[in-house]
Amino acid sequence: MEGEPTAELIRAQLRRLRTNAELSQEEFGKLVHFSGSQVSAVELGQRPLDRFFLRRADEVLGTGGLLTSLLKLAERDGQPSWFRPWLEAERNAQQLWCYHPTLVPGLLQTENYARTVIRGDDMLSDEEVDKRVAIRLDRQAVLDRPQPPKLVAVIEEAVLRRAGEEFRGVMAQQLVYLIERTERPHVSVHVIPSEVSTHVGLAGPFTLARGNDGGWVGYLENQLGGSTIDKDQDVATLIARWESVRSEALPQRQSTLLMKEVMTSWT
């Protein structure tokens, strides 16, 4: 797997912890609901590290979540080089401003919504889909820390109403989650109503993060990945575009009422 040095550390820790617990691979396998041969394959690197397996291993071995925490590090290490600067900025942000013209922003997606969106890329294996979903959900932990960043998200009304029969349940759940999130004092979601037919944000999604030093960096997504923006002039342009996009959106209370209206229309 990507992040191989950390992955090897996980396997070494797993072997050490199992051995110290005086459990054979067969005995340990029964406790974590895997076969002995599957345990052996994980320890030898012949089977990908599995989040469920490591969670059960942490419980059985009483590690305090060590193995799953190391897996998060391995996944972070395995991120493309172009994405790592943004992950660092996101983790250290005091403020986050995000706009997406076609999707609910990743920091506010439910697991089912994220999985549905990611699975839309038919070039990804089931294993890669699971990995990307887990990473996206792990990133959301930044909003649950003791002193979370202030998140302001702007989305299009059309995003809330995009739901075929097979997607209706996913979107209804997503709307409930969005409304619940806005009850937190550090999360705001603003909706641009459908009657706003055009504005500068439709050129593409972007996010801005302000760090502890008061400086801003931006992030732009595209079909092949994304790029972190840190040049002063480019950041200033994104901030100006954010102000323009934000000015088109409804206030928080009206946005929440609109989300509730859409949700009620489906249920």
Short mmCIF file of C-alpha atoms in Angstrom, two decimals:
data_model
loop_
_atom_site.label_atom_id
_atom_site.label_comp_id
_atom_site.label_asym_id
_atom_site.label_seq_id
_atom_site.Cartn_x
_atom_site.Cartn_y
_atom_site.Cartn_z
CA MET A 1 0.00 0.00 0.00
CA GLU A 2 0.96 3.67 -0.24
CA GLY A 3 2.67 5.01 2.86
CA GLU A 4 4.62 1.73 2.96
CA PRO A 5 7.04 2.59 5.83
CA THR A 6 4.10 3.29 8.13
CA ALA A 7 2.24 0.23 6.82
CA GLU A 8 5.21 -1.97 7.70
CA LEU A 9 5.27 -0.42 11.16
CA ILE A 10 1.61 -1.39 11.60
CA ARG A 11 2.34 -4.98 10.62
CA ALA A 12 5.32 -5.12 12.97
CA GLN A 13 3.28 -3.70 15.86
CA LEU A 14 0.48 -6.16 15.15
CA ARG A 15 2.89 -9.11 15.28
CA ARG A 16 4.50 -7.81 18.47
CA LEU A 17 1.20 -7.17 20.24
CA ARG A 18 -0.24 -10.55 19.23
CA THR A 19 2.91 -12.37 20.34
CA ASN A 20 3.00 -10.51 23.67
CA ALA A 21 -0.61 -11.54 24.23
CA GLU A 22 0.54 -15.18 23.67
CA LEU A 23 -1.95 -15.71 20.88
CA SER A 24 -1.27 -17.82 17.82
CA GLN A 25 -2.49 -16.54 14.46
CA GLU A 26 -5.36 -19.03 14.60
CA GLU A 27 -6.37 -18.01 18.14
CA PHE A 28 -6.13 -14.32 17.31
CA GLY A 29 -8.06 -14.85 14.07
CA LYS A 30 -11.01 -16.34 15.95
CA LEU A 31 -11.12 -13.31 18.25
CA VAL A 32 -11.11 -10.78 15.39
CA HIS A 33 -13.39 -12.90 13.15
CA PHE A 34 -10.71 -13.66 10.55
CA SER A 35 -9.04 -16.94 9.67
CA GLY A 36 -5.50 -17.71 10.80
CA SER A 37 -4.34 -17.61 7.18
CA GLN A 38 -5.86 -14.15 6.76
CA VAL A 39 -4.05 -12.93 9.87
CA SER A 40 -0.81 -14.32 8.48
CA ALA A 41 -1.42 -12.61 5.13
CA VAL A 42 -1.95 -9.25 6.87
CA GLU A 43 1.19 -9.61 8.97
CA LEU A 44 3.27 -10.58 5.94
CA GLY A 45 1.95 -7.75 3.78
CA GLN A 46 0.20 -10.15 1.41
CA ARG A 47 -3.22 -8.72 2.27
CA PRO A 48 -4.05 -4.98 2.40
CA LEU A 49 -4.48 -3.45 5.82
CA ASP A 50 -8.17 -3.42 6.63
CA ARG A 51 -9.82 -0.78 8.84
CA PHE A 52 -12.33 -3.23 10.31
CA PHE A 53 -9.60 -5.80 11.02
CA LEU A 54 -7.39 -3.24 12.78
CA ARG A 55 -10.31 -1.86 14.77
CA ARG A 56 -11.09 -5.36 16.03
CA ALA A 57 -7.39 -5.95 16.71
CA ASP A 58 -7.25 -2.78 18.80
CA GLU A 59 -10.25 -3.97 20.82
CA VAL A 60 -8.92 -7.51 21.36
CA LEU A 61 -5.38 -6.40 22.19
CA GLY A 62 -6.41 -3.37 24.26
CA THR A 63 -4.16 -0.96 22.36
CA GLY A 64 -6.21 2.18 22.91
CA GLY A 65 -6.69 2.59 19.16
CA LEU A 66 -2.98 2.41 18.29
CA LEU A 67 -3.31 0.37 15.10
CA THR A 68 -6.17 2.38 13.58
CA SER A 69 -4.32 5.60 14.43
CA LEU A 70 -1.25 4.28 12.62
CA LEU A 71 -3.44 3.37 9.65
CA LYS A 72 -4.58 6.99 9.42
CA LEU A 73 -0.92 8.03 9.32
CA ALA A 74 -0.22 5.48 6.60
CA GLU A 75 -3.11 6.79 4.53
CA ARG A 76 -1.89 10.35 5.02
CA ASP A 77 1.63 9.33 3.99
CA GLY A 78 0.14 7.72 0.92
CA GLN A 79 -1.58 10.85 -0.31
CA PRO A 80 -0.28 12.34 -3.56
CA SER A 81 2.42 14.95 -3.09
CA TRP A 82 0.18 17.66 -4.56
CA PHE A 83 -2.46 17.05 -1.86
CA ARG A 84 -0.27 16.96 1.26
CA PRO A 85 0.27 20.76 1.56
CA TRP A 86 -3.49 21.27 1.54
CA LEU A 87 -4.09 18.55 4.15
CA GLU A 88 -1.61 20.33 6.41
CA ALA A 89 -3.32 23.68 5.86
CA GLU A 90 -6.73 22.15 6.51
CA ARG A 91 -5.61 20.49 9.76
CA ASN A 92 -4.13 23.75 11.09
CA ALA A 93 -6.87 26.09 9.89
CA GLN A 94 -8.61 28.60 12.11
CA GLN A 95 -11.11 29.40 9.36
CA LEU A 96 -12.26 27.43 6.33
CA TRP A 97 -14.32 28.87 3.48
CA CYS A 98 -15.46 26.42 0.82
CA TYR A 99 -17.62 26.59 -2.27
CA HIS A 100 -18.62 23.80 -4.61
CA PRO A 101 -20.96 24.29 -7.59
CA THR A 102 -22.00 20.65 -8.02
CA LEU A 103 -21.47 18.77 -4.73
CA VAL A 104 -21.79 19.09 -0.98
CA PRO A 105 -18.26 19.97 0.23
CA GLY A 106 -16.26 16.98 1.46
CA LEU A 107 -16.03 18.19 5.08
CA LEU A 108 -19.83 18.07 5.29
CA GLN A 109 -20.56 14.82 3.44
CA THR A 110 -22.17 11.78 5.06
CA GLU A 111 -20.50 8.44 4.54
CA ASN A 112 -23.21 7.28 2.12
CA TYR A 113 -23.03 10.49 0.09
CA ALA A 114 -19.23 10.35 -0.05
CA ARG A 115 -19.29 6.71 -1.10
CA THR A 116 -21.86 7.37 -3.84
CA VAL A 117 -19.85 10.29 -5.22
CA ILE A 118 -16.50 8.48 -5.09
CA ARG A 119 -17.96 5.31 -6.60
CA GLY A 120 -19.00 7.40 -9.59
CA ASP A 121 -15.42 6.92 -10.83
CA ASP A 122 -15.71 3.44 -12.35
CA MET A 123 -11.92 3.18 -12.63
CA LEU A 124 -11.62 2.74 -8.85
CA SER A 125 -11.61 -0.67 -7.19
CA ASP A 126 -13.86 -1.37 -4.19
CA GLU A 127 -10.76 -1.26 -1.99
CA GLU A 128 -9.76 2.16 -3.31
CA VAL A 129 -13.31 3.47 -2.85
CA ASP A 130 -13.31 2.29 0.77
CA LYS A 131 -9.92 3.91 1.34
CA ARG A 132 -10.97 7.25 -0.13
CA VAL A 133 -14.21 7.29 1.85
CA ALA A 134 -12.31 6.56 5.08
CA ILE A 135 -9.81 9.34 4.39
CA ARG A 136 -12.59 11.83 3.64
CA LEU A 137 -14.40 10.98 6.87
CA ASP A 138 -11.15 11.16 8.86
CA ARG A 139 -10.56 14.68 7.53
CA GLN A 140 -13.89 15.73 9.04
CA ALA A 141 -12.44 15.18 12.52
CA VAL A 142 -10.99 18.70 12.26
CA LEU A 143 -14.52 19.97 12.98
CA ASP A 144 -14.80 17.89 16.17
CA ARG A 145 -11.62 18.98 17.90
CA PRO A 146 -11.86 21.09 21.11
CA GLN A 147 -11.13 24.32 19.24
CA PRO A 148 -12.42 23.67 15.72
CA PRO A 149 -12.03 26.04 12.79
CA LYS A 150 -14.93 28.25 11.77
CA LEU A 151 -16.31 26.59 8.62
CA VAL A 152 -18.42 28.57 6.17
CA ALA A 153 -19.71 26.57 3.20
CA VAL A 154 -21.63 27.85 0.18
CA ILE A 155 -23.53 25.40 -2.01
CA GLU A 156 -26.01 25.64 -4.85
CA GLU A 157 -29.72 24.89 -4.40
CA ALA A 158 -29.42 22.61 -7.45
CA VAL A 159 -26.99 20.43 -5.46
CA LEU A 160 -29.68 19.87 -2.81
CA ARG A 161 -32.31 18.95 -5.38
CA ARG A 162 -30.19 16.55 -7.47
CA ALA A 163 -31.71 13.18 -6.63
CA GLY A 164 -32.86 10.38 -8.89
CA GLU A 165 -34.84 7.54 -7.36
CA GLU A 166 -31.71 5.61 -6.39
CA PHE A 167 -30.12 8.74 -4.85
CA ARG A 168 -33.14 10.15 -3.04
CA GLY A 169 -32.51 8.35 0.26
CA VAL A 170 -28.82 9.29 0.24
CA MET A 171 -29.64 12.94 -0.37
CA ALA A 172 -32.38 13.05 2.26
CA GLN A 173 -29.91 11.70 4.82
CA GLN A 174 -27.34 14.24 3.64
CA LEU A 175 -29.79 17.11 4.13
CA VAL A 176 -30.55 15.99 7.68
CA TYR A 177 -26.82 15.92 8.37
CA LEU A 178 -26.28 19.39 6.90
CA ILE A 179 -29.06 20.86 9.02
CA GLU A 180 -27.68 19.18 12.15
CA ARG A 181 -24.21 20.52 11.39
CA THR A 182 -25.48 24.08 11.12
CA GLU A 183 -26.67 23.84 14.74
CA ARG A 184 -23.02 23.98 15.75
CA PRO A 185 -21.77 27.53 16.34
CA HIS A 186 -18.65 26.99 14.22
CA VAL A 187 -20.43 25.68 11.10
CA SER A 188 -22.43 27.79 8.63
CA VAL A 189 -24.00 26.57 5.39
CA HIS A 190 -25.36 29.10 2.91
CA VAL A 191 -27.36 28.22 -0.18
CA ILE A 192 -27.31 30.09 -3.48
CA PRO A 193 -30.92 29.93 -4.72
CA SER A 194 -31.71 28.62 -8.18
CA GLU A 195 -32.89 32.00 -9.42
CA VAL A 196 -29.25 33.18 -9.31
CA SER A 197 -28.51 31.87 -12.78
CA THR A 198 -24.85 32.83 -13.08
CA HIS A 199 -21.98 34.04 -10.91
CA VAL A 200 -18.19 33.83 -10.80
CA GLY A 201 -18.13 30.67 -8.64
CA LEU A 202 -19.56 28.48 -11.40
CA ALA A 203 -16.06 28.34 -12.90
CA GLY A 204 -15.18 25.68 -10.34
CA PRO A 205 -14.90 24.66 -6.68
CA PHE A 206 -12.38 26.22 -4.31
CA THR A 207 -11.55 26.35 -0.62
CA LEU A 208 -9.66 28.88 1.49
CA ALA A 209 -7.95 28.22 4.82
CA ARG A 210 -6.62 30.78 7.30
CA GLY A 211 -3.84 29.51 9.54
CA ASN A 212 -2.67 30.44 13.02
CA ASP A 213 -0.45 33.16 11.57
CA GLY A 214 -3.41 34.86 9.91
CA GLY A 215 -2.24 33.96 6.41
CA TRP A 216 -4.50 32.39 3.82
CA VAL A 217 -3.94 29.56 1.35
CA GLY A 218 -6.34 28.23 -1.24
CA TYR A 219 -7.11 24.91 -2.86
CA LEU A 220 -8.48 24.27 -6.35
CA GLU A 221 -9.92 20.93 -7.47
CA ASN A 222 -9.87 19.56 -11.00
CA GLN A 223 -10.44 16.30 -12.84
CA LEU A 224 -6.86 15.09 -12.29
CA GLY A 225 -6.41 16.16 -8.67
CA GLY A 226 -5.91 19.61 -7.24
CA SER A 227 -3.43 22.31 -6.35
CA THR A 228 -2.64 24.37 -3.27
CA ILE A 229 -2.52 28.12 -3.94
CA ASP A 230 -0.17 30.22 -1.80
CA LYS A 231 0.96 33.12 -4.00
CA ASP A 232 -0.36 36.37 -2.51
CA GLN A 233 -1.90 37.64 -5.73
CA ASP A 234 -3.66 34.34 -6.48
CA VAL A 235 -4.94 34.03 -2.91
CA ALA A 236 -6.24 37.59 -3.08
CA THR A 237 -8.12 36.70 -6.27
CA LEU A 238 -9.73 33.69 -4.59
CA ILE A 239 -10.73 35.77 -1.57
CA ALA A 240 -12.37 38.33 -3.88
CA ARG A 241 -14.21 35.55 -5.68
CA TRP A 242 -15.30 34.08 -2.35
CA GLU A 243 -16.78 37.42 -1.32
CA SER A 244 -18.66 37.55 -4.62
CA VAL A 245 -19.98 33.98 -4.23
CA ARG A 246 -20.89 34.50 -0.59
CA SER A 247 -22.85 37.65 -1.45
CA GLU A 248 -25.11 35.62 -3.77
CA ALA A 249 -26.07 33.13 -1.04
CA LEU A 250 -28.97 33.33 1.38
CA PRO A 251 -28.39 34.11 5.08
CA GLN A 252 -28.00 31.12 7.41
CA ARG A 253 -31.60 31.08 8.67
CA GLN A 254 -33.11 31.28 5.18
CA SER A 255 -30.65 28.66 3.92
CA THR A 256 -31.69 26.26 6.68
CA LEU A 257 -35.37 26.84 5.90
CA LEU A 258 -34.68 26.09 2.24
CA MET A 259 -32.85 22.88 3.13
CA LYS A 260 -35.77 21.82 5.33
CA GLU A 261 -38.20 22.61 2.52
CA VAL A 262 -36.27 20.43 0.07
CA MET A 263 -36.03 17.61 2.60
CA THR A 264 -39.77 17.78 3.36
CA SER A 265 -40.63 17.66 -0.33
CA TRP A 266 -38.94 14.26 -0.52
CA THR A 267 -40.40 12.77 2.64
#
